C-alpha cells in the first residue's frame, strides 16, 4: 500500500479577523509537517510574519532568506537568536498570497528543527517572492505552532491547513 | 495528495501540456512537471493559462543564473526550465502549488523551478503568480507551455495532484 502523503490534520477558514492562528495537540505520528496558508491580512500593503513552536517565546530561533522585491532587486539576509522565525511575508486584504512551510522531523527528540518556508504575495505594487530557512533550537518534539502577522491580523476568508507527511 | 492525471509528450513534441476537466473535489492543486522546451537556448520560461485564458496574470520572480541573482515582474510566467541547447537528455523541473482553486477570488500560485544544465550557466527560479481576472471562477483547466519556444520536446511530462484539507480529530486549531 502506498505511503500516504499530505494527511490532513486540521484546517481553518477565518470567519473573522484573527491576530494569530494556533495549531495544538499535533500528534507525533508523522515524519514532517506541511502548513499551507492562502492568506490575506489587514496590513495596508503587506505584513511580515512570525512562526513559533510549543509556545516558546525565547530567543531560540534563527533564519536566512532571499527575496525578489517589488523594485526588481534580489536581497538576502540572515538573523539569529530571535524569539520567532521571522522569515514570512503575508499579503494584504485584496489578494491573498500563498505561504508554505515544511517542518522537517518535527517529532524528533534528538535534533533541532528546521523549516523551509515559501512566501508568494502579489499585493498591487508590493509584490514579493521569498524563500527562507529557519531553525528552532530545541530537541523537544513540536506539538503546537503559532503563526501570526506583525502589526496586523489575518483577514476574513484566509485559510490555514496542516498536513502530516510520512 | 491524490494523483489526478499525467501527460507525457510523445514523438514530435507538443505545443503544450493541458489538464482539462479538473475535478472540483479537492482543496488545493499541485502540478509537477519535468519539461524541456524546443527553444534553441539553454533555458526557457514556463507560461500557465488557466481556464483557457492568459488574461489577468501578474507574477514576481527571483532567479539565479549561476553567476547572478535578479528579480523581475511579468505576466503568466510560472517557472524556468531547460531548453534544447542545455545538456542532452536533461529536463527542467517545476512544481506549482495552487491553493483553494475552487474559490471565487483571485488565485495565488507558488512555484519552484530549475533549468538543469551541466555548466556554470543554469537557471533556478521561484515565482509568485496571481490570476486576478475580471470574473473569478473555479479552475477547471490548466495549460503549461514555453514562453519563447514553440513547444515541449518528447519525453516532457507533467502530473496533476489534488490535496484535500481536513481534520484528524486530534489536532486542534484556533
Short mmCIF file of N, CA and C in Angstrom, two decimals, chain B:
data_model
loop_
_atom_site.label_atom_id
_atom_site.label_comp_id
_atom_site.label_asym_id
_atom_site.label_seq_id
_atom_site.Cartn_x
_atom_site.Cartn_y
_atom_site.Cartn_z
N UNK B 1 -2.27 13.52 -0.72
CA UNK B 1 -2.15 14.02 -2.09
C UNK B 1 -2.58 12.90 -3.03
N UNK B 2 -3.48 13.20 -3.91
CA UNK B 2 -4.01 12.19 -4.82
C UNK B 2 -3.66 12.52 -6.26
N UNK B 3 -3.17 11.52 -6.94
CA UNK B 3 -2.84 11.70 -8.35
C UNK B 3 -4.12 11.83 -9.17
N UNK B 4 -4.15 12.84 -10.06
CA UNK B 4 -5.32 13.03 -10.92
C UNK B 4 -4.99 12.61 -12.35
N UNK B 5 -3.89 13.12 -12.90
CA UNK B 5 -3.59 12.83 -14.29
C UNK B 5 -2.11 13.08 -14.57
N UNK B 6 -1.55 12.30 -15.50
CA UNK B 6 -0.20 12.54 -16.00
C UNK B 6 -0.25 12.65 -17.52
N UNK B 7 0.44 13.63 -18.06
CA UNK B 7 0.54 13.80 -19.51
C UNK B 7 2.00 13.70 -19.90
N UNK B 8 2.30 12.85 -20.87
CA UNK B 8 3.67 12.68 -21.36
C UNK B 8 3.71 13.03 -22.84
N UNK B 9 4.68 13.83 -23.20
CA UNK B 9 4.81 14.27 -24.59
C UNK B 9 5.48 13.19 -25.43
N UNK B 10 4.86 12.85 -26.53
CA UNK B 10 5.37 11.79 -27.40
C UNK B 10 6.26 12.31 -28.51
N UNK B 11 6.52 11.43 -29.44
CA UNK B 11 7.39 11.75 -30.57
C UNK B 11 6.87 12.94 -31.34
N UNK B 12 7.75 13.85 -31.67
CA UNK B 12 7.35 15.04 -32.40
C UNK B 12 7.08 16.24 -31.51
N UNK B 13 7.00 16.03 -30.22
CA UNK B 13 6.78 17.13 -29.30
C UNK B 13 5.33 17.56 -29.22
N UNK B 14 5.06 18.57 -28.40
CA UNK B 14 3.71 19.09 -28.24
C UNK B 14 3.78 20.57 -27.89
N UNK B 15 2.84 21.33 -28.40
CA UNK B 15 2.83 22.78 -28.14
C UNK B 15 2.60 23.09 -26.67
N UNK B 16 1.89 22.22 -25.99
CA UNK B 16 1.57 22.49 -24.59
C UNK B 16 1.19 21.18 -23.90
N UNK B 17 1.09 21.26 -22.59
CA UNK B 17 0.54 20.18 -21.77
C UNK B 17 -0.67 20.77 -21.07
N UNK B 18 -1.81 20.11 -21.24
CA UNK B 18 -3.07 20.64 -20.72
C UNK B 18 -3.77 19.64 -19.83
N UNK B 19 -4.21 20.09 -18.69
CA UNK B 19 -5.08 19.33 -17.80
C UNK B 19 -6.47 19.95 -17.89
N UNK B 20 -7.42 19.20 -18.36
CA UNK B 20 -8.77 19.72 -18.50
C UNK B 20 -9.73 18.88 -17.67
N UNK B 21 -10.94 19.43 -17.52
CA UNK B 21 -11.97 18.75 -16.71
C UNK B 21 -11.43 18.41 -15.32
N UNK B 22 -10.72 19.36 -14.72
CA UNK B 22 -10.16 19.15 -13.39
C UNK B 22 -11.31 18.98 -12.40
N UNK B 23 -11.34 17.89 -11.65
CA UNK B 23 -12.45 17.67 -10.72
C UNK B 23 -12.48 18.75 -9.63
N UNK B 24 -13.66 19.05 -9.17
CA UNK B 24 -13.83 20.10 -8.16
C UNK B 24 -14.00 19.51 -6.76
N UNK B 25 -13.24 18.47 -6.48
CA UNK B 25 -13.40 17.74 -5.23
C UNK B 25 -12.24 17.92 -4.25
N UNK B 26 -11.24 18.69 -4.61
CA UNK B 26 -10.08 18.87 -3.74
C UNK B 26 -10.04 20.29 -3.18
N UNK B 27 -9.06 20.53 -2.30
CA UNK B 27 -8.85 21.84 -1.75
C UNK B 27 -7.81 22.61 -2.56
N UNK B 28 -6.68 21.96 -2.77
CA UNK B 28 -5.56 22.58 -3.49
C UNK B 28 -5.13 21.69 -4.65
N UNK B 29 -4.41 22.29 -5.59
CA UNK B 29 -3.83 21.55 -6.71
C UNK B 29 -2.31 21.69 -6.69
N UNK B 30 -1.65 20.63 -7.12
CA UNK B 30 -0.20 20.66 -7.30
C UNK B 30 0.09 20.13 -8.70
N UNK B 31 0.89 20.86 -9.45
CA UNK B 31 1.36 20.40 -10.75
C UNK B 31 2.87 20.23 -10.66
N UNK B 32 3.33 19.04 -11.00
CA UNK B 32 4.76 18.75 -11.01
C UNK B 32 5.14 18.38 -12.44
N UNK B 33 6.12 19.08 -13.01
CA UNK B 33 6.46 18.87 -14.41
C UNK B 33 7.96 18.67 -14.59
N UNK B 34 8.28 17.84 -15.56
CA UNK B 34 9.66 17.62 -16.00
C UNK B 34 9.66 17.90 -17.50
N UNK B 35 10.14 19.08 -17.89
CA UNK B 35 9.93 19.52 -19.28
C UNK B 35 11.20 20.10 -19.88
N UNK B 36 11.22 20.04 -21.21
CA UNK B 36 12.34 20.59 -21.98
C UNK B 36 11.74 21.32 -23.17
N UNK B 37 12.01 22.61 -23.27
CA UNK B 37 11.47 23.44 -24.36
C UNK B 37 12.28 23.22 -25.63
N UNK B 38 11.64 23.43 -26.79
CA UNK B 38 12.36 23.30 -28.05
C UNK B 38 13.07 24.58 -28.47
N UNK B 39 13.11 25.55 -27.59
CA UNK B 39 13.84 26.80 -27.87
C UNK B 39 15.33 26.51 -28.02
N UNK B 40 15.99 27.11 -29.00
CA UNK B 40 17.41 26.89 -29.26
C UNK B 40 18.25 27.74 -28.30
N UNK B 41 18.15 27.40 -27.04
CA UNK B 41 18.88 28.10 -25.98
C UNK B 41 19.00 27.16 -24.79
N UNK B 42 19.68 27.61 -23.73
CA UNK B 42 19.86 26.78 -22.55
C UNK B 42 18.57 26.69 -21.73
N UNK B 43 17.83 27.78 -21.67
CA UNK B 43 16.64 27.79 -20.84
C UNK B 43 15.46 28.49 -21.48
N UNK B 44 14.33 28.30 -20.87
CA UNK B 44 13.09 28.94 -21.31
C UNK B 44 12.19 29.09 -20.09
N UNK B 45 11.15 29.92 -20.22
CA UNK B 45 10.20 30.09 -19.13
C UNK B 45 8.95 29.26 -19.39
N UNK B 46 8.29 28.91 -18.30
CA UNK B 46 7.00 28.23 -18.38
C UNK B 46 5.90 29.28 -18.28
N UNK B 47 4.95 29.20 -19.18
CA UNK B 47 3.74 30.02 -19.05
C UNK B 47 2.59 29.11 -18.61
N UNK B 48 1.65 29.69 -17.86
CA UNK B 48 0.46 28.95 -17.46
C UNK B 48 -0.77 29.73 -17.88
N UNK B 49 -1.69 29.06 -18.54
CA UNK B 49 -3.04 29.57 -18.79
C UNK B 49 -3.98 28.81 -17.86
N UNK B 50 -4.97 29.51 -17.32
CA UNK B 50 -6.00 28.87 -16.53
C UNK B 50 -7.35 29.09 -17.20
N UNK B 51 -8.13 28.05 -17.28
CA UNK B 51 -9.47 28.13 -17.89
C UNK B 51 -9.41 28.78 -19.27
N UNK B 52 -8.41 28.36 -20.04
CA UNK B 52 -8.18 28.75 -21.45
C UNK B 52 -7.79 30.19 -21.64
N UNK B 53 -7.41 30.91 -20.59
CA UNK B 53 -7.04 32.30 -20.77
C UNK B 53 -5.67 32.61 -20.18
N UNK B 54 -4.99 33.56 -20.81
CA UNK B 54 -3.73 34.09 -20.30
C UNK B 54 -3.93 35.50 -19.77
N UNK B 55 -5.18 35.91 -19.68
CA UNK B 55 -5.51 37.27 -19.25
C UNK B 55 -5.67 37.31 -17.73
N UNK B 56 -5.18 38.41 -17.15
CA UNK B 56 -5.39 38.61 -15.73
C UNK B 56 -4.28 38.13 -14.83
N UNK B 57 -3.11 37.86 -15.43
CA UNK B 57 -1.99 37.33 -14.66
C UNK B 57 -0.95 38.41 -14.38
N UNK B 58 -0.36 38.33 -13.19
CA UNK B 58 0.87 39.05 -12.88
C UNK B 58 1.77 38.10 -12.10
N UNK B 59 3.06 38.35 -12.16
CA UNK B 59 3.98 37.47 -11.46
C UNK B 59 5.22 38.22 -10.99
N UNK B 60 5.88 37.65 -10.03
CA UNK B 60 7.13 38.17 -9.49
C UNK B 60 8.08 36.99 -9.36
N UNK B 61 9.30 37.14 -9.86
CA UNK B 61 10.28 36.06 -9.86
C UNK B 61 11.56 36.47 -9.15
N UNK B 62 12.19 35.48 -8.54
CA UNK B 62 13.54 35.59 -8.02
C UNK B 62 14.34 34.51 -8.73
N UNK B 63 15.36 34.90 -9.48
CA UNK B 63 16.07 33.95 -10.34
C UNK B 63 17.57 34.02 -10.08
N UNK B 64 18.20 32.86 -10.04
CA UNK B 64 19.65 32.76 -10.00
C UNK B 64 20.13 32.10 -11.28
N UNK B 65 21.21 32.60 -11.86
CA UNK B 65 21.67 32.11 -13.16
C UNK B 65 22.96 31.32 -13.08
N UNK B 66 23.50 31.18 -11.93
CA UNK B 66 24.80 30.55 -11.76
C UNK B 66 25.89 31.58 -11.56
N UNK B 67 25.57 32.83 -11.88
CA UNK B 67 26.56 33.90 -11.67
C UNK B 67 25.94 35.15 -11.08
N UNK B 68 24.62 35.22 -11.07
CA UNK B 68 23.97 36.42 -10.53
C UNK B 68 22.54 36.08 -10.12
N UNK B 69 21.99 36.92 -9.26
CA UNK B 69 20.59 36.81 -8.85
C UNK B 69 19.86 38.07 -9.24
N UNK B 70 18.61 37.90 -9.62
CA UNK B 70 17.83 39.06 -10.02
C UNK B 70 16.36 38.81 -9.75
N UNK B 71 15.57 39.88 -9.84
CA UNK B 71 14.13 39.78 -9.66
C UNK B 71 13.45 40.58 -10.74
N UNK B 72 12.33 40.07 -11.24
CA UNK B 72 11.59 40.78 -12.26
C UNK B 72 10.10 40.47 -12.12
N UNK B 73 9.29 41.33 -12.69
CA UNK B 73 7.85 41.10 -12.73
C UNK B 73 7.44 40.75 -14.16
N UNK B 74 6.34 40.01 -14.27
CA UNK B 74 5.90 39.59 -15.59
C UNK B 74 4.41 39.28 -15.56
N UNK B 75 3.98 38.49 -16.53
CA UNK B 75 2.56 38.16 -16.64
C UNK B 75 2.31 36.73 -16.16
N UNK B 76 1.98 35.82 -17.11
CA UNK B 76 1.63 34.46 -16.69
C UNK B 76 2.83 33.52 -16.69
N UNK B 77 3.98 34.05 -16.31
CA UNK B 77 5.14 33.19 -16.14
C UNK B 77 5.04 32.44 -14.82
N UNK B 78 5.43 31.16 -14.86
CA UNK B 78 5.37 30.34 -13.64
C UNK B 78 6.44 29.28 -13.66
N UNK B 79 7.67 29.71 -13.88
CA UNK B 79 8.76 28.74 -13.80
C UNK B 79 9.80 28.98 -14.88
N UNK B 80 10.98 28.42 -14.66
CA UNK B 80 12.07 28.50 -15.61
C UNK B 80 12.65 27.10 -15.76
N UNK B 81 12.85 26.63 -17.00
CA UNK B 81 13.19 25.23 -17.23
C UNK B 81 14.27 25.11 -18.31
N UNK B 82 14.66 23.87 -18.56
CA UNK B 82 15.68 23.59 -19.57
C UNK B 82 15.11 23.72 -20.98
N UNK B 83 16.00 24.06 -21.90
CA UNK B 83 15.61 24.13 -23.31
C UNK B 83 16.60 23.34 -24.16
N UNK B 84 16.43 23.38 -25.47
CA UNK B 84 17.07 22.45 -26.39
C UNK B 84 18.59 22.52 -26.42
N UNK B 85 19.19 23.62 -25.99
CA UNK B 85 20.65 23.74 -26.01
C UNK B 85 21.29 23.39 -24.68
N UNK B 86 20.50 22.99 -23.71
CA UNK B 86 21.07 22.56 -22.43
C UNK B 86 21.61 21.15 -22.58
N UNK B 87 22.25 20.66 -21.54
CA UNK B 87 22.83 19.31 -21.57
C UNK B 87 21.80 18.31 -22.08
N UNK B 88 22.27 17.41 -22.94
CA UNK B 88 21.36 16.44 -23.55
C UNK B 88 20.64 15.58 -22.52
N UNK B 89 19.43 15.17 -22.88
CA UNK B 89 18.61 14.29 -22.03
C UNK B 89 18.31 14.91 -20.67
N UNK B 90 18.35 16.21 -20.61
CA UNK B 90 18.16 16.90 -19.34
C UNK B 90 16.90 17.75 -19.40
N UNK B 91 16.10 17.62 -18.39
CA UNK B 91 14.80 18.31 -18.34
C UNK B 91 14.73 19.20 -17.11
N UNK B 92 14.07 20.33 -17.23
CA UNK B 92 13.86 21.19 -16.08
C UNK B 92 12.73 20.67 -15.22
N UNK B 93 12.74 21.08 -13.96
CA UNK B 93 11.72 20.65 -13.00
C UNK B 93 10.92 21.84 -12.50
N UNK B 94 9.64 21.66 -12.42
CA UNK B 94 8.75 22.72 -11.96
C UNK B 94 7.74 22.13 -11.01
N UNK B 95 7.47 22.82 -9.92
CA UNK B 95 6.41 22.42 -9.01
C UNK B 95 5.57 23.64 -8.70
N UNK B 96 4.30 23.57 -9.08
CA UNK B 96 3.38 24.67 -8.86
C UNK B 96 2.35 24.27 -7.83
N UNK B 97 2.11 25.14 -6.83
CA UNK B 97 1.10 24.88 -5.81
C UNK B 97 0.01 25.93 -5.97
N UNK B 98 -1.23 25.47 -6.12
CA UNK B 98 -2.38 26.37 -6.28
C UNK B 98 -3.35 26.10 -5.15
N UNK B 99 -3.36 26.94 -4.11
CA UNK B 99 -4.31 26.71 -3.01
C UNK B 99 -5.71 27.21 -3.37
N UNK B 100 -6.69 26.54 -2.78
CA UNK B 100 -8.08 26.98 -2.90
C UNK B 100 -8.49 27.25 -4.35
N UNK B 101 -8.24 26.32 -5.22
CA UNK B 101 -8.51 26.51 -6.65
C UNK B 101 -10.01 26.61 -6.94
N UNK B 102 -10.85 26.21 -5.97
CA UNK B 102 -12.29 26.28 -6.18
C UNK B 102 -12.89 27.58 -5.66
N UNK B 103 -12.05 28.44 -5.09
CA UNK B 103 -12.58 29.68 -4.54
C UNK B 103 -12.96 30.65 -5.66
N UNK B 104 -13.78 31.63 -5.32
CA UNK B 104 -14.21 32.63 -6.32
C UNK B 104 -13.55 33.97 -6.03
N UNK B 105 -12.25 33.90 -5.77
CA UNK B 105 -11.42 35.09 -5.58
C UNK B 105 -10.15 34.90 -6.42
N UNK B 106 -9.30 35.91 -6.39
CA UNK B 106 -8.05 35.81 -7.13
C UNK B 106 -7.25 34.59 -6.66
N UNK B 107 -6.61 33.92 -7.62
CA UNK B 107 -5.86 32.70 -7.32
C UNK B 107 -4.36 33.01 -7.23
N UNK B 108 -3.75 32.47 -6.21
CA UNK B 108 -2.32 32.63 -6.00
C UNK B 108 -1.63 31.32 -6.38
N UNK B 109 -0.47 31.42 -7.02
CA UNK B 109 0.31 30.25 -7.39
C UNK B 109 1.73 30.43 -6.87
N UNK B 110 2.25 29.40 -6.23
CA UNK B 110 3.62 29.41 -5.73
C UNK B 110 4.42 28.37 -6.51
N UNK B 111 5.53 28.78 -7.11
CA UNK B 111 6.28 27.89 -7.99
C UNK B 111 7.75 27.83 -7.60
N UNK B 112 8.28 26.60 -7.60
CA UNK B 112 9.71 26.36 -7.50
C UNK B 112 10.14 25.72 -8.82
N UNK B 113 11.26 26.15 -9.37
CA UNK B 113 11.65 25.61 -10.67
C UNK B 113 13.15 25.67 -10.87
N UNK B 114 13.63 24.86 -11.81
CA UNK B 114 15.04 24.86 -12.16
C UNK B 114 15.19 24.40 -13.60
N UNK B 115 16.13 25.02 -14.30
CA UNK B 115 16.51 24.57 -15.63
C UNK B 115 17.84 23.87 -15.52
N UNK B 116 17.81 22.56 -15.50
CA UNK B 116 19.03 21.79 -15.30
C UNK B 116 19.98 21.96 -16.49
N UNK B 117 21.26 22.07 -16.18
CA UNK B 117 22.28 22.20 -17.22
C UNK B 117 23.63 21.90 -16.60
N UNK B 118 24.40 21.05 -17.23
CA UNK B 118 25.70 20.67 -16.68
C UNK B 118 26.75 21.70 -17.10
N UNK B 119 26.62 22.90 -16.56
CA UNK B 119 27.52 24.00 -16.87
C UNK B 119 27.35 25.06 -15.80
N UNK B 120 28.17 26.07 -15.83
CA UNK B 120 28.05 27.13 -14.82
C UNK B 120 26.80 27.97 -15.05
N UNK B 121 26.29 27.96 -16.26
CA UNK B 121 25.07 28.71 -16.55
C UNK B 121 23.87 27.78 -16.44
N UNK B 122 23.15 27.92 -15.36
CA UNK B 122 21.93 27.13 -15.13
C UNK B 122 21.00 28.00 -14.31
N UNK B 123 19.75 28.00 -14.65
CA UNK B 123 18.80 28.89 -14.01
C UNK B 123 17.94 28.18 -12.98
N UNK B 124 17.74 28.88 -11.87
CA UNK B 124 16.81 28.41 -10.84
C UNK B 124 15.92 29.58 -10.47
N UNK B 125 14.64 29.32 -10.32
CA UNK B 125 13.76 30.44 -10.02
C UNK B 125 12.58 30.06 -9.17
N UNK B 126 12.19 30.98 -8.30
CA UNK B 126 10.93 30.86 -7.58
C UNK B 126 10.02 31.98 -8.07
N UNK B 127 8.74 31.66 -8.19
CA UNK B 127 7.78 32.60 -8.75
C UNK B 127 6.57 32.72 -7.82
N UNK B 128 6.06 33.94 -7.74
CA UNK B 128 4.74 34.18 -7.19
C UNK B 128 3.89 34.65 -8.36
N UNK B 129 2.80 33.95 -8.61
CA UNK B 129 1.93 34.30 -9.74
C UNK B 129 0.52 34.52 -9.22
N UNK B 130 -0.14 35.52 -9.76
CA UNK B 130 -1.51 35.84 -9.36
C UNK B 130 -2.40 35.82 -10.58
N UNK B 131 -3.49 35.12 -10.49
CA UNK B 131 -4.52 35.15 -11.54
C UNK B 131 -5.70 35.91 -11.00
N UNK B 132 -5.92 37.10 -11.50
CA UNK B 132 -6.96 38.00 -10.98
C UNK B 132 -7.79 38.55 -12.13
N UNK B 133 -8.57 37.68 -12.80
CA UNK B 133 -9.38 38.15 -13.94
C UNK B 133 -10.56 38.98 -13.47
N UNK B 134 -11.26 39.56 -14.39
CA UNK B 134 -12.40 40.40 -14.05
C UNK B 134 -13.52 39.58 -13.40
N UNK B 135 -13.65 38.34 -13.85
CA UNK B 135 -14.65 37.43 -13.29
C UNK B 135 -13.93 36.20 -12.77
N UNK B 136 -14.08 35.92 -11.50
CA UNK B 136 -13.40 34.78 -10.90
C UNK B 136 -14.20 33.50 -11.11
N UNK B 137 -13.47 32.40 -11.19
CA UNK B 137 -14.12 31.12 -11.43
C UNK B 137 -13.30 30.00 -10.81
N UNK B 138 -13.94 28.88 -10.63
CA UNK B 138 -13.24 27.67 -10.23
C UNK B 138 -12.28 27.28 -11.35
N UNK B 139 -11.09 26.84 -11.00
CA UNK B 139 -10.13 26.40 -12.02
C UNK B 139 -10.55 25.02 -12.52
N UNK B 140 -10.80 24.93 -13.81
CA UNK B 140 -11.17 23.65 -14.43
C UNK B 140 -10.16 23.19 -15.46
N UNK B 141 -9.25 24.08 -15.86
CA UNK B 141 -8.25 23.72 -16.85
C UNK B 141 -6.96 24.48 -16.59
N UNK B 142 -5.82 23.78 -16.78
CA UNK B 142 -4.51 24.40 -16.64
C UNK B 142 -3.64 23.97 -17.81
N UNK B 143 -3.01 24.92 -18.46
CA UNK B 143 -2.16 24.63 -19.61
C UNK B 143 -0.77 25.19 -19.36
N UNK B 144 0.25 24.36 -19.59
CA UNK B 144 1.64 24.77 -19.46
C UNK B 144 2.28 24.78 -20.85
N UNK B 145 2.98 25.86 -21.19
CA UNK B 145 3.63 25.95 -22.49
C UNK B 145 4.84 26.86 -22.36
N UNK B 146 5.80 26.73 -23.29
CA UNK B 146 7.01 27.56 -23.19
C UNK B 146 6.71 29.00 -23.59
N UNK B 147 7.49 29.91 -23.00
CA UNK B 147 7.31 31.33 -23.33
C UNK B 147 7.98 31.68 -24.66
N UNK B 148 9.14 31.16 -24.91
CA UNK B 148 9.89 31.53 -26.10
C UNK B 148 9.97 30.40 -27.14
N UNK B 149 9.98 29.17 -26.72
CA UNK B 149 9.93 28.06 -27.66
C UNK B 149 8.51 27.86 -28.15
N UNK B 150 8.38 26.99 -29.15
CA UNK B 150 7.05 26.71 -29.70
C UNK B 150 6.44 25.45 -29.13
N UNK B 151 7.18 24.76 -28.26
CA UNK B 151 6.59 23.56 -27.67
C UNK B 151 7.54 22.80 -26.79
N UNK B 152 7.00 21.76 -26.18
CA UNK B 152 7.80 20.87 -25.34
C UNK B 152 8.34 19.72 -26.18
N UNK B 153 9.56 19.28 -25.85
CA UNK B 153 10.18 18.18 -26.56
C UNK B 153 9.68 16.83 -26.04
N UNK B 154 9.86 15.82 -26.84
CA UNK B 154 9.47 14.47 -26.47
C UNK B 154 10.03 14.09 -25.12
N UNK B 155 9.28 13.35 -24.36
CA UNK B 155 9.59 12.84 -23.02
C UNK B 155 9.33 13.87 -21.93
N UNK B 156 8.95 15.08 -22.30
CA UNK B 156 8.49 16.01 -21.28
C UNK B 156 7.21 15.43 -20.66
N UNK B 157 7.00 15.72 -19.37
CA UNK B 157 5.80 15.20 -18.72
C UNK B 157 5.37 16.12 -17.60
N UNK B 158 4.12 16.00 -17.24
CA UNK B 158 3.58 16.76 -16.11
C UNK B 158 2.49 15.94 -15.46
N UNK B 159 2.40 16.08 -14.14
CA UNK B 159 1.37 15.37 -13.37
C UNK B 159 0.60 16.36 -12.51
N UNK B 160 -0.68 16.11 -12.41
CA UNK B 160 -1.58 16.93 -11.62
C UNK B 160 -2.01 16.13 -10.40
N UNK B 161 -1.95 16.78 -9.24
CA UNK B 161 -2.36 16.14 -7.99
C UNK B 161 -3.37 17.03 -7.27
N UNK B 162 -4.22 16.38 -6.48
CA UNK B 162 -5.15 17.11 -5.64
C UNK B 162 -4.85 16.86 -4.17
N UNK B 163 -4.97 17.91 -3.37
CA UNK B 163 -4.77 17.81 -1.92
C UNK B 163 -6.06 18.22 -1.24
N UNK B 164 -6.47 17.45 -0.25
CA UNK B 164 -7.71 17.73 0.46
C UNK B 164 -7.41 18.06 1.92
N UNK B 165 -7.85 19.23 2.35
CA UNK B 165 -7.69 19.63 3.74
C UNK B 165 -8.76 18.96 4.59
N UNK B 166 -8.48 18.86 5.88
CA UNK B 166 -9.46 18.24 6.77
C UNK B 166 -8.93 18.14 8.17
N UNK B 167 -9.53 17.27 8.94
CA UNK B 167 -9.16 17.12 10.35
C UNK B 167 -8.91 15.66 10.68
N UNK B 168 -7.96 15.44 11.59
CA UNK B 168 -7.71 14.07 12.06
C UNK B 168 -8.45 13.78 13.36
N UNK B 169 -9.19 14.77 13.85
CA UNK B 169 -9.93 14.59 15.09
C UNK B 169 -9.10 14.73 16.34
N UNK B 170 -7.81 15.00 16.17
CA UNK B 170 -6.89 15.12 17.31
C UNK B 170 -6.31 16.53 17.37
N UNK B 171 -5.79 16.97 16.23
CA UNK B 171 -5.14 18.28 16.16
C UNK B 171 -6.19 19.38 16.26
N UNK B 172 -5.92 20.35 17.12
CA UNK B 172 -6.84 21.48 17.29
C UNK B 172 -6.29 22.70 16.58
N UNK B 173 -7.17 23.56 16.14
CA UNK B 173 -6.77 24.81 15.52
C UNK B 173 -7.70 25.92 16.00
N UNK B 174 -7.11 27.07 16.30
CA UNK B 174 -7.92 28.20 16.75
C UNK B 174 -7.27 29.51 16.34
#
